[in-house]
Coordinates of C-alpha atoms and ligand atoms in Angstrom, one line a residue:
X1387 CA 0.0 0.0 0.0
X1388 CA 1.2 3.5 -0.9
X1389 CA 1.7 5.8 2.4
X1390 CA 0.3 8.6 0.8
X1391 CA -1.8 9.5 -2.4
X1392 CA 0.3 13.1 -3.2
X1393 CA 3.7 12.0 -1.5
X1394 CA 2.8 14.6 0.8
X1395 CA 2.5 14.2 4.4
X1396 CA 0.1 16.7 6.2
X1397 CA 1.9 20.2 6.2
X1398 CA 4.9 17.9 5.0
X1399 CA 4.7 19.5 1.7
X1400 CA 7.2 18.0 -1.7
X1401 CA 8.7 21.6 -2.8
X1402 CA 9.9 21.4 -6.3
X1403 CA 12.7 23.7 -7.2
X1404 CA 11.4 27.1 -7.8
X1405 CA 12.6 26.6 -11.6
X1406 CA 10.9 23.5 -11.9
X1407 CA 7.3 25.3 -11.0
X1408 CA 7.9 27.9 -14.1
X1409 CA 4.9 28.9 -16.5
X1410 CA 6.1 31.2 -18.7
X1411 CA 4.3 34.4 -19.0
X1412 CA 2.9 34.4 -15.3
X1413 CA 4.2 36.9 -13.1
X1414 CA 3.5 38.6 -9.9
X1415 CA 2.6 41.8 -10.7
X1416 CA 0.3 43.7 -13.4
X1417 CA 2.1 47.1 -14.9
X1418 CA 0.2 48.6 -17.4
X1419 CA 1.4 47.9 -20.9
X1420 CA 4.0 50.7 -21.8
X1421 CA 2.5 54.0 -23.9
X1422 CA 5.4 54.8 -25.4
X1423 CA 6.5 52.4 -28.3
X1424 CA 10.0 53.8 -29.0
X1425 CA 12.4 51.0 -28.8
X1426 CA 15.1 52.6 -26.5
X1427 CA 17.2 49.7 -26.3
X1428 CA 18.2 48.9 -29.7
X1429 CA 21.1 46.4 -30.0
X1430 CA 21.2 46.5 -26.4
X1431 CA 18.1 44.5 -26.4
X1432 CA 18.7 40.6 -25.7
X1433 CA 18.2 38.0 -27.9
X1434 CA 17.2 35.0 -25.2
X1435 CA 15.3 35.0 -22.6
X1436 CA 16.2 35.8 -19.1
X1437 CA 15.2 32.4 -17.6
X1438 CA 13.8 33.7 -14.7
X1439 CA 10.7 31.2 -14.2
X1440 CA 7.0 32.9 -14.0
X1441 CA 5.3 32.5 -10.8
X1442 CA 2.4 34.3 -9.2
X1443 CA 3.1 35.8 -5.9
X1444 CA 0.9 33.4 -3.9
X1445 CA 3.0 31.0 -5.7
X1446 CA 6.5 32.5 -4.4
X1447 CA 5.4 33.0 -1.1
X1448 CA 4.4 29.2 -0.3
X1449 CA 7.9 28.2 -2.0
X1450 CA 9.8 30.0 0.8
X1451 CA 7.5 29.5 3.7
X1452 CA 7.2 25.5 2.8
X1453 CA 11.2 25.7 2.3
X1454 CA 12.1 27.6 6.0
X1455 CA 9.5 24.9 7.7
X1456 CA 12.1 22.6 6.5
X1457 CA 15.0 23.8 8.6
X1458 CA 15.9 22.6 11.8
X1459 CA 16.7 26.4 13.5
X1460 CA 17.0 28.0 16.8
X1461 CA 14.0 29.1 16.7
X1462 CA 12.0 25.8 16.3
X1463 CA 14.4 23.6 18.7
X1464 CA 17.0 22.8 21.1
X1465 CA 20.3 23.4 19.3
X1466 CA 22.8 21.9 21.5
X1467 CA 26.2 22.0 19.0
X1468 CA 28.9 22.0 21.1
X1469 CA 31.4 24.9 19.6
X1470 CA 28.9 27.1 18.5
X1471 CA 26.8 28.3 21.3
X1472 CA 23.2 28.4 19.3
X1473 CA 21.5 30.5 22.1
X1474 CA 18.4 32.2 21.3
X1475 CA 18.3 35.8 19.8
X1476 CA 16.6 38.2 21.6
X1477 CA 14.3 40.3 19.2
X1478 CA 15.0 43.7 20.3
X1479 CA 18.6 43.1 18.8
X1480 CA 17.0 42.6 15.3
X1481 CA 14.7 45.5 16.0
X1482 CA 17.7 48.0 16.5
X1483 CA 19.6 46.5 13.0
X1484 CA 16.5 47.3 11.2
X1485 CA 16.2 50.8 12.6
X1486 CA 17.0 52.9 9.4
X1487 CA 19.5 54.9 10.2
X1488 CA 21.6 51.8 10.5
X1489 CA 20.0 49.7 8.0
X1490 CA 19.8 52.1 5.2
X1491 CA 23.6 53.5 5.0
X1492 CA 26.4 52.7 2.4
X1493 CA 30.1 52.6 3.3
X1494 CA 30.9 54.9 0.7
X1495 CA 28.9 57.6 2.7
X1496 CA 30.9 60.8 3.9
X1497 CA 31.8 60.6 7.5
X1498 CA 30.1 63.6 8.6
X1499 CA 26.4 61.8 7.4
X1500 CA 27.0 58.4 9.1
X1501 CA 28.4 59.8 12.9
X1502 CA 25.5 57.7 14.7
X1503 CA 27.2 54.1 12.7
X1504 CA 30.4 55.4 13.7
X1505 CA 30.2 56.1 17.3
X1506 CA 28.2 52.7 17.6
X1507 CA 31.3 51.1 16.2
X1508 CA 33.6 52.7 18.7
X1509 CA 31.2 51.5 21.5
X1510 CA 30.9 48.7 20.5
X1511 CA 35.2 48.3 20.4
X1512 CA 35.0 50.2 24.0
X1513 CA 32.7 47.3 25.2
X1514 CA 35.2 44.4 23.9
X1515 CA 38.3 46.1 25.0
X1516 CA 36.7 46.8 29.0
X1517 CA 35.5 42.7 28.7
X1518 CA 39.4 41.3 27.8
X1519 CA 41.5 44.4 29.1
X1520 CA 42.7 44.3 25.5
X1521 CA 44.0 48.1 24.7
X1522 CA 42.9 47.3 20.9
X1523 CA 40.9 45.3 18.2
X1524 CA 40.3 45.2 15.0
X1525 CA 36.9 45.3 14.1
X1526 CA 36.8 44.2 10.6
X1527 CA 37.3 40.1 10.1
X1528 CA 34.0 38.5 9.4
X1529 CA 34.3 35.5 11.4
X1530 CA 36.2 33.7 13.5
X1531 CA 38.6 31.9 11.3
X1532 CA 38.7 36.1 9.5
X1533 CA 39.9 37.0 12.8
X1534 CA 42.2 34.2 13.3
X1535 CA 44.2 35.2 10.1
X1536 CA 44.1 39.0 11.6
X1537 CA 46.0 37.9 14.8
X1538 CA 48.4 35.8 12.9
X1539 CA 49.0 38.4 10.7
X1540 CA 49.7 41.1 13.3
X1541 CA 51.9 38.1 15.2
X1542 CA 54.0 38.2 11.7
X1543 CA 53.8 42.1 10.9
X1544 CA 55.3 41.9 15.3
X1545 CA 58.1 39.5 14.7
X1546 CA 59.1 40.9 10.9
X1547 CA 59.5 44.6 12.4
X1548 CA 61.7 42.7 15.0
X1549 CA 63.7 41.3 12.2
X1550 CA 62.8 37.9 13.4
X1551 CA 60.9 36.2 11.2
X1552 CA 60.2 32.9 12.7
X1553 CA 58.7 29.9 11.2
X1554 CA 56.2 27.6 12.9
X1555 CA 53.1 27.5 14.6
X1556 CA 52.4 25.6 17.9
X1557 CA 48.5 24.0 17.9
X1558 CA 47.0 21.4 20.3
X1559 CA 45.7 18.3 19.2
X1560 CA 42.5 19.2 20.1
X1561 CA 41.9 22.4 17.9
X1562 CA 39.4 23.4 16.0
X1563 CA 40.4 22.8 12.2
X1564 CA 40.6 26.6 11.6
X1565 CA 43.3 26.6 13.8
X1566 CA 45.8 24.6 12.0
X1567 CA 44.0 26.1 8.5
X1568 CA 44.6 29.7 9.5
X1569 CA 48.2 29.0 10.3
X1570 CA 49.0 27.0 7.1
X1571 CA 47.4 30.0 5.2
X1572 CA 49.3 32.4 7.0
X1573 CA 52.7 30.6 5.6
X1574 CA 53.6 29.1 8.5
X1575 CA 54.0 25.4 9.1
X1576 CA 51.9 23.8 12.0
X1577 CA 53.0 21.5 14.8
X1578 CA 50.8 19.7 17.0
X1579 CA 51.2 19.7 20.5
X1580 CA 50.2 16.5 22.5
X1581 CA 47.6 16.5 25.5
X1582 CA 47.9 15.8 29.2
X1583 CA 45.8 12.7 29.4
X1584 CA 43.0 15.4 31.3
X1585 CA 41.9 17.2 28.4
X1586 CA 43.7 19.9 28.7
X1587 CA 47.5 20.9 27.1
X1588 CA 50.9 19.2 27.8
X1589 CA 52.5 22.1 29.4
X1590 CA 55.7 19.8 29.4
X1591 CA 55.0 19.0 26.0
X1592 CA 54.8 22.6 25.0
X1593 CA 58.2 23.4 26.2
X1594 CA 59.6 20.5 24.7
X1595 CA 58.1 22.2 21.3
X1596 CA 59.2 25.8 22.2
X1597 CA 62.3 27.4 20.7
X1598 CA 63.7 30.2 18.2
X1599 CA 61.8 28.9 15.3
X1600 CA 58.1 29.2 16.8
X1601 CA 56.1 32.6 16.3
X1602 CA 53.3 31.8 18.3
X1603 CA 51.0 29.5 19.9
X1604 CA 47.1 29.1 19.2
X1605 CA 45.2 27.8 22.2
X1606 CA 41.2 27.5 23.1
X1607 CA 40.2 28.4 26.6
X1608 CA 37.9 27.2 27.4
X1609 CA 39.2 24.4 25.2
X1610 CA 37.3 21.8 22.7
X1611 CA 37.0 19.5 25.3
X1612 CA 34.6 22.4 27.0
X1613 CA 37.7 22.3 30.0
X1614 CA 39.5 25.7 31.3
X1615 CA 43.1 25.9 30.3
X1616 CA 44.3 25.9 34.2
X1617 CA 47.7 26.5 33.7
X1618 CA 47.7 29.3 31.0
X1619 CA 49.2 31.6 33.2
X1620 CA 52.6 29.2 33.2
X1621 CA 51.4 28.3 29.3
X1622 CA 51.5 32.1 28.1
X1623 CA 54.9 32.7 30.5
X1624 CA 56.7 30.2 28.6
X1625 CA 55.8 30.9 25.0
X1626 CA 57.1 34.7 25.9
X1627 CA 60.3 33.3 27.2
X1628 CA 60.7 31.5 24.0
X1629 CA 60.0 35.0 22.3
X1630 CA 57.2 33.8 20.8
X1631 CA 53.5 35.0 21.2
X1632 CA 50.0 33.5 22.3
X1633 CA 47.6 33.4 20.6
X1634 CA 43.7 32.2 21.8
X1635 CA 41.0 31.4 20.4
X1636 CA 37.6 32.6 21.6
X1637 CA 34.9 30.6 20.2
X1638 CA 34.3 29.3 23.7
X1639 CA 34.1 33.2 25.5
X1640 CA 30.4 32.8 26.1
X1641 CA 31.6 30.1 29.1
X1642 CA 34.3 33.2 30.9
X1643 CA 31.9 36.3 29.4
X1644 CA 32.0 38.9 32.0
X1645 CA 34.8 36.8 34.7
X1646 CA 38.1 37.3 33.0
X1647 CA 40.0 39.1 31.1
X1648 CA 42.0 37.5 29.0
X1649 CA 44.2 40.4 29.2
X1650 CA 45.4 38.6 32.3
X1651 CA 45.9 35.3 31.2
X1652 CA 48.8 37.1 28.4
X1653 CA 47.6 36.7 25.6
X1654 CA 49.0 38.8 22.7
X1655 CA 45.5 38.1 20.5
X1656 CA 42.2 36.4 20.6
X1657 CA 39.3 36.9 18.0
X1658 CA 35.4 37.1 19.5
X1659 CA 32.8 35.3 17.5
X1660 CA 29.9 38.0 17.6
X1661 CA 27.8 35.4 16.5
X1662 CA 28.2 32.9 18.9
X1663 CA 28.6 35.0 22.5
X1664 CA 27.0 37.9 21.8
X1665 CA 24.2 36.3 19.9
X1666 CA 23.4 37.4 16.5
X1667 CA 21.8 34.7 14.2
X1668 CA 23.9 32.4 12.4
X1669 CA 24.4 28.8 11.0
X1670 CA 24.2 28.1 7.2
X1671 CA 27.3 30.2 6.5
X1672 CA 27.0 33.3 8.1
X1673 CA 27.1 36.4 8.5
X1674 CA 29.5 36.6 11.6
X1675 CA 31.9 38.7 12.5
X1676 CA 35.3 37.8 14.4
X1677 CA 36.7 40.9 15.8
X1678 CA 40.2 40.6 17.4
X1679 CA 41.7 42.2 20.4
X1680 CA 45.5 42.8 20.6
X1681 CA 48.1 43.6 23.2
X1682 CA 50.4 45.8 23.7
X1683 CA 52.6 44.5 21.2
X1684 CA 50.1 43.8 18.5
X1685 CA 48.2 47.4 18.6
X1686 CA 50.9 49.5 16.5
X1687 CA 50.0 46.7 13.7
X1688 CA 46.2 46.4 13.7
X1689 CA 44.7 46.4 10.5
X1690 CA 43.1 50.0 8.4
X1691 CA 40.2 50.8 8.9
X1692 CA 39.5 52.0 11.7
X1693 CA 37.3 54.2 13.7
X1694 CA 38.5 57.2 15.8
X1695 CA 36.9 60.1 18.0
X1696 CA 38.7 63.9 17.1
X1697 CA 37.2 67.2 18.1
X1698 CA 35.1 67.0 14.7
X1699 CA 33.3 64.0 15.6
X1700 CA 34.1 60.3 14.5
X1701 CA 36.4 59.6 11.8
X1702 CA 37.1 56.4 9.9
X1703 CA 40.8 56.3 9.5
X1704 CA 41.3 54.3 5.7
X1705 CA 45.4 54.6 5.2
X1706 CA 48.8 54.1 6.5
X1707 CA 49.6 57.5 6.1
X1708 CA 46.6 58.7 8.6
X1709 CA 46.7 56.0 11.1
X1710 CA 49.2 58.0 13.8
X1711 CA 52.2 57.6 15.8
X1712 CA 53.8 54.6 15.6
X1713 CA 50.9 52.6 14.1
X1714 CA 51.9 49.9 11.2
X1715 CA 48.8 48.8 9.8
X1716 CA 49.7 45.2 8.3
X1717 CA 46.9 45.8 5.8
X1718 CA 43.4 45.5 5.8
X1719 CA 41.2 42.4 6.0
X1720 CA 38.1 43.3 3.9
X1721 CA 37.2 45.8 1.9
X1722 CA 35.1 47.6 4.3
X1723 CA 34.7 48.3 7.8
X1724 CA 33.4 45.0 8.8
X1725 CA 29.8 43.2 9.3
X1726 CA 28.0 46.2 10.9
X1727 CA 24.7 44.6 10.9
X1728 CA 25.9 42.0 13.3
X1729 CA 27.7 45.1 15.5
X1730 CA 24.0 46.5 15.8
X1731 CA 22.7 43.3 17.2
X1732 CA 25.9 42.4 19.2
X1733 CA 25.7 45.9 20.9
X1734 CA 22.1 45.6 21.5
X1735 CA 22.7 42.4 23.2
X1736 CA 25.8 43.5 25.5
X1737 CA 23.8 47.2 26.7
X1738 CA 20.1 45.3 27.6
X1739 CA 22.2 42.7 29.3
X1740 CA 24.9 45.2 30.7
X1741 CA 28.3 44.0 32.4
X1742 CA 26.4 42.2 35.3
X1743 CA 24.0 40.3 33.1
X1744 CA 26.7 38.9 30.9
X1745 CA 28.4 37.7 33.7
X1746 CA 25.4 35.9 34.7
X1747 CA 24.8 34.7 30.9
X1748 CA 28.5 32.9 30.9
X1749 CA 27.5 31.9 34.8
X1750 CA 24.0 29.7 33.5
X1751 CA 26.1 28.5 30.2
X1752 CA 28.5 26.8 32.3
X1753 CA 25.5 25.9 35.0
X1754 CA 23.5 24.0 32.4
X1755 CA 26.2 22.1 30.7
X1756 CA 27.5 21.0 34.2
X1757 CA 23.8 19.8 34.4
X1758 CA 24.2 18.0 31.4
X1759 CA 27.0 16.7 32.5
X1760 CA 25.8 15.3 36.0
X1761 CA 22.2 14.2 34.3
X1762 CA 24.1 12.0 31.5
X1763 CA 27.6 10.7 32.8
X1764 CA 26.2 7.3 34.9
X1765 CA 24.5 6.4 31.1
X1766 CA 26.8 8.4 28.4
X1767 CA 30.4 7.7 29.0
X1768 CA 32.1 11.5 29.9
X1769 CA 35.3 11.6 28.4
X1770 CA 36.6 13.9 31.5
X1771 CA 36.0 14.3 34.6
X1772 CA 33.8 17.3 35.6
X1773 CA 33.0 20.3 36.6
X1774 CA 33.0 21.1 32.9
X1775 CA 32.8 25.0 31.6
X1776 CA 30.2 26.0 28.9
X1777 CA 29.9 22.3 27.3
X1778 CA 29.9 18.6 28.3
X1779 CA 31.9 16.0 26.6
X1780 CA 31.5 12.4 25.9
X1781 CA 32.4 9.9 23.6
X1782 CA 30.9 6.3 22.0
X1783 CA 32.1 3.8 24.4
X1784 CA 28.8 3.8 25.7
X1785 CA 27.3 2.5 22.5
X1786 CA 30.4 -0.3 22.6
X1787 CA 28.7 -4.0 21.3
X1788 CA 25.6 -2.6 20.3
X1789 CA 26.0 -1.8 16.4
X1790 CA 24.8 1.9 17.2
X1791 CA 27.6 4.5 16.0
X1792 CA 27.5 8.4 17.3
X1793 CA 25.6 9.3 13.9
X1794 CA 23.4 6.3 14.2
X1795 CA 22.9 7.8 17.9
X1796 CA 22.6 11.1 16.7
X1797 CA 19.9 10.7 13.9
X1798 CA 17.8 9.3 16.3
X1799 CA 17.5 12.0 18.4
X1800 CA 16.5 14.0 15.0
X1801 CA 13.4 11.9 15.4
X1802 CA 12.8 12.7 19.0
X1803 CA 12.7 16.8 17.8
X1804 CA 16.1 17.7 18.8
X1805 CA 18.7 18.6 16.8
X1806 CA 21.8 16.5 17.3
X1807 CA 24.9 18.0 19.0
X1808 CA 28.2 18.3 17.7
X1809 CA 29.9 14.9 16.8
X1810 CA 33.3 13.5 15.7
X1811 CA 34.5 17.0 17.1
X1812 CA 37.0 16.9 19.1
X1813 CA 38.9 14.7 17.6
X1814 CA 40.8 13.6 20.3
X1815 CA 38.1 11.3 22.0
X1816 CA 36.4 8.3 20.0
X1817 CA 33.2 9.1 18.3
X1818 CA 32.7 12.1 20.5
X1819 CA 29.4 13.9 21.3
X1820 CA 30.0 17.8 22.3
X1821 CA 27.0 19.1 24.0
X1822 CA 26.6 22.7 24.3
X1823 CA 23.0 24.1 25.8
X1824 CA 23.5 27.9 26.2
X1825 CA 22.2 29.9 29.1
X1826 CA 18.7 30.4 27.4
X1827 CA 17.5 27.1 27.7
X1828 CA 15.2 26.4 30.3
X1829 CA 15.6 23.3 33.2
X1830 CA 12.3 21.6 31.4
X1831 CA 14.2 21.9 27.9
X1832 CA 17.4 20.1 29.7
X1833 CA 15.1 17.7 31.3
X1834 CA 13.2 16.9 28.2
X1835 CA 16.3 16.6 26.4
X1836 CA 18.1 14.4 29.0
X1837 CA 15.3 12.2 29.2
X1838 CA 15.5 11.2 25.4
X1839 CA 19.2 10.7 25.4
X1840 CA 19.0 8.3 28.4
X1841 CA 15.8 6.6 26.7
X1842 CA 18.0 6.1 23.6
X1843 CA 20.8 4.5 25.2
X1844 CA 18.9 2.2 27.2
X1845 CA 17.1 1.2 23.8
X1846 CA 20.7 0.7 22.2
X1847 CA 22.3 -1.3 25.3
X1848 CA 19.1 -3.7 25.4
X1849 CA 20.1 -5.0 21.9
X1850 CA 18.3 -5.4 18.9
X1851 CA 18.0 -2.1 17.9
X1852 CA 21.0 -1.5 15.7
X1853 CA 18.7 -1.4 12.7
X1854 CA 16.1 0.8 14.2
X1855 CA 19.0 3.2 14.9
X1856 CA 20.2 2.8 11.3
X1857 CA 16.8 3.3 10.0
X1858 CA 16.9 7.0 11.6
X1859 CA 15.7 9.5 10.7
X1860 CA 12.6 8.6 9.4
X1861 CA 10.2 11.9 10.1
X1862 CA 12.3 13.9 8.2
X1863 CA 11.5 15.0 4.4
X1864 CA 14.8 13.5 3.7
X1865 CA 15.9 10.1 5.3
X1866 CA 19.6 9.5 5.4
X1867 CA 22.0 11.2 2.6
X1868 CA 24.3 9.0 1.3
X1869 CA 26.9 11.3 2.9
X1870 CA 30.1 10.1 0.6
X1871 CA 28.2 10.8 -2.4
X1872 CA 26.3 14.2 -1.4
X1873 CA 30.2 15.4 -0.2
X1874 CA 31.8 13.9 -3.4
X1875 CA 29.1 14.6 -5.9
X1876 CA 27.1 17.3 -4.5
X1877 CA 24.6 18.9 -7.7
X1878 CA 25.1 22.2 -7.0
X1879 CA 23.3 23.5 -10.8
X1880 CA 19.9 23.5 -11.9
X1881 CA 19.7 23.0 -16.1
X1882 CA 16.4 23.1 -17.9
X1883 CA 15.6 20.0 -19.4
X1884 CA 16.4 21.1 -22.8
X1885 CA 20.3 21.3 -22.1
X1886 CA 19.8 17.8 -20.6
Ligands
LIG56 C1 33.3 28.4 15.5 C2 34.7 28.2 15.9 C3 35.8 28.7 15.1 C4 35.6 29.5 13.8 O1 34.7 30.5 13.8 P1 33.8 30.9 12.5 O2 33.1 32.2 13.0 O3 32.9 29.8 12.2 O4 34.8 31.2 11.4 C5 37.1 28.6 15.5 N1 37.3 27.9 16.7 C6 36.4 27.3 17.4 C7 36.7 26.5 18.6 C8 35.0 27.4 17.0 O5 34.1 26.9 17.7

């Protein structure tokens, strides 16, 4: 028997591409047929048609809505990927990007008509530089790995103007793959520091590692693992002896927002993901933004442009030759100012919550992974010890003997309504699951969610159920991808039928 008599399942709705639903001619407006017949286009005009396909507005309108019910979002579920702190975005911040005296301006306008944009962007650099006791940042990469590359680059512009242009790049074995990325595209070559067996960095092996030829070290603190980096005073101490300089990631700020500042931990650079801690919407490929605080001895090299406050007013400073006193600009990283409509929301987000609140934001991030943590651990295997920070850790030797991987795992929960967390990420645990719920989730949300996962591996230890499992998801409007093939072959172009 056939499921269903239109394929369709209840609002479930088969969406053909919007190309595929063309009848030409049809369109979604009615302009009165032109009065003038003079042909003003002459051999301008085109010979082919434009192959945009003809649809009635009604028409367009149900091809987005059906498309957007389709995505798994923050807005619709729990989002617990560990790394990339999915916490809710609180409307006003959207209401203050849309205002239009932010929403309606062009880089290219004169100074003197966009003061309001400008001053917001120095705020908004006051406010990052008061949260890490960072004397500078650069407020133009667009997103974390963007403001990776900045600090690197200012660590190279550094050790070039000291005539000491050094060679390698120190990572842990449990970075992120930007880390090692950013490096390698900077020009430097990458080697991987080992672990203590806790999670957390060999300071032994460090040293071992640390000499002439290293420029800097990139380390995450919190780290992968969702663990704080307790001996990065000693860490940062002996990668300045070597005459090298730190640099740290800060994906994971939303778990220290508001308690330290990374100023005092030495570090020389660290970019903030806008996105993630000071939550603007994001997922799909963007838009972020990754400004970068620098020390001391990074400032005289931060990247043009930049904004600064004279006697006239605000003034975005766009060359070498304008930038002041000792300043170097390396270069710039974009060719504008940055991703302002994510410094709207950003700002909006740190003045409702004001210093206090943040602190209290990072304090219920680390609060509700710990309960993660303790609610999981006797069924989940933990790959650490607690306390954790801002995310919980575990890894597949739970599922050990029962034919259930971490994806089989982790499409099932798809089918309970939550979307799965990170997995395979860090890579130093087996099969790992990285769970990262946010401050804005409630304890019924954590309960609810708990409650599935232990459900699930119960149903996984009691046997049987490695097909099940495999057979997940199954309330999806697609079942499983063949995953090789959509990463190999992916078919990225529509062609009407008559080019085949
Ligand atoms: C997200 C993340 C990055 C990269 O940030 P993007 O904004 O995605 O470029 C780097 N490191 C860690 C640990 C991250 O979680």
């Amino acid at each position: 028997m056939v499921d269903t008599i239109t394929g369709n399942q209840a609002l479930q709705i088969e969406q053909p591409l919007i190309f595929e639903q063309n009848e030409p001619g049809r369109t979604a407006v009615d302009l009165p047929a032109p009065t003038v017949q003079e042909d003003r286009l002459g051999t301008l005009r085109r010979k082919t048609p434009v192959g945009l396909p003809g649809l009635s507005e009604p028409q367009v309108v149900r091809h987005y809505t059906r498309l957007s019910q389709k995505n798994y979002g923050i807005d619709s579920v729990f989002y617990p990927l560990g790394s990339c702190t999915m916490k809710h975005n609180p409307r006003l911040n959207e209401k203050m990007a849309r205002l239009p005296g932010f929403a309606d301006i062009h880089p290219f306008q004169p100074d003197s008509t966009v003061q309001g944009a400008l001053e917001l962007m120095d705020t908004l650099a006051h406010w990052l530089k008061e949260l890490t006791g960072m004397p500078a940042v650069a407020l133009s990469p667009a997103a974390g790995a963007h403001g990776e590359l900045c600090g690197l680059m200012a660590i190279r512009a550094a050790l070039e103007a000291r005539g000491d242009a050094r060679k390698v790049v120190l990572v842990p074995e449990s970075a992120h793959g930007t880390n090692p990325a950013t490096a390698a595209t900077c020009g430097y070559e990458v080697e991987s520091i080992p672990g203590d067996g806790n999670g957390r960095v060999s300071l032994a092996g460090l040293k071992d590692k640390l000499g002439p030829h290293v420029a800097a070290f990139m380390i995450t603190n919190p780290n992968t693992c969702g663990l704080f980096e307790g001996e990065i005073v000693e860490i940062s101490q002996a990668v300045h002896d070597a005459g090298a300089l730190v640099y740290m990631d800060g994906a994971n700020y939303n778990a220290i927002m508001g308690r330290v500042k990374v100023a005092d931990l030495g570090i020389d650079a660290m970019h903030i993901n806008l996105h993630k801690t000071f939550s603007t919407p994001h997922g799909g490929g963007g838009p972020g933004s990754g400004p970068t605080v620098l020390s001391d001895a990074l400032a005289p090299f931060a990247p043009l442009p930049f904004v600064v406050h004279g006697p006239d007013g605000f003034r975005m400073v766009e060359h070498a030759r304008d930038a002041g006193e000792g300043q170097q600009p390396f270069g710039r990283m974009k060719g504008f100012h940055g991703q302002f409509g994510v410094f709207v929301r950003a700002l909006s987000y740190m003045m409702s919550m004001g210093k206090d609140g943040l602190a209290q934001a990072s304090g219920d991030a680390v609060l509700n992974a710990n309960y993660l943590h303790a609610r999981l651990k006797g069924s989940l295997s933990a790959s650490y010890e607690g306390p954790v920070m801002h995310e919980a850790l575990f890894d597949d030797r739970f599922l050990k003997d029962t034919g259930v991987s971490t994806l089989d795992f982790a499409k099932a929960m798809i089918d309970e309504g939550f979307h799965p967390m990170t997995m395979y990420f860090p890579l130093v645990v087996h099969g790992a699951l990285l769970m990262e719920p946010t401050e804005t989730e409630s304890k019924q949300t954590l309960d609810a969610f708990c409650d599935t996962l232990l459900a699930l591996a119960d149903k996984a230890r009691a046997g049987d159920a490695a097909d099940w499992f495999k057979s997940a998801p199954r309330h999806t409007p697609r079942r499983r991808l063949d995953e090789a093939q959509a990463a190999r072959k992916p078919v990225l172009r529509w062609s009407p039928p008559s080019e085949g």
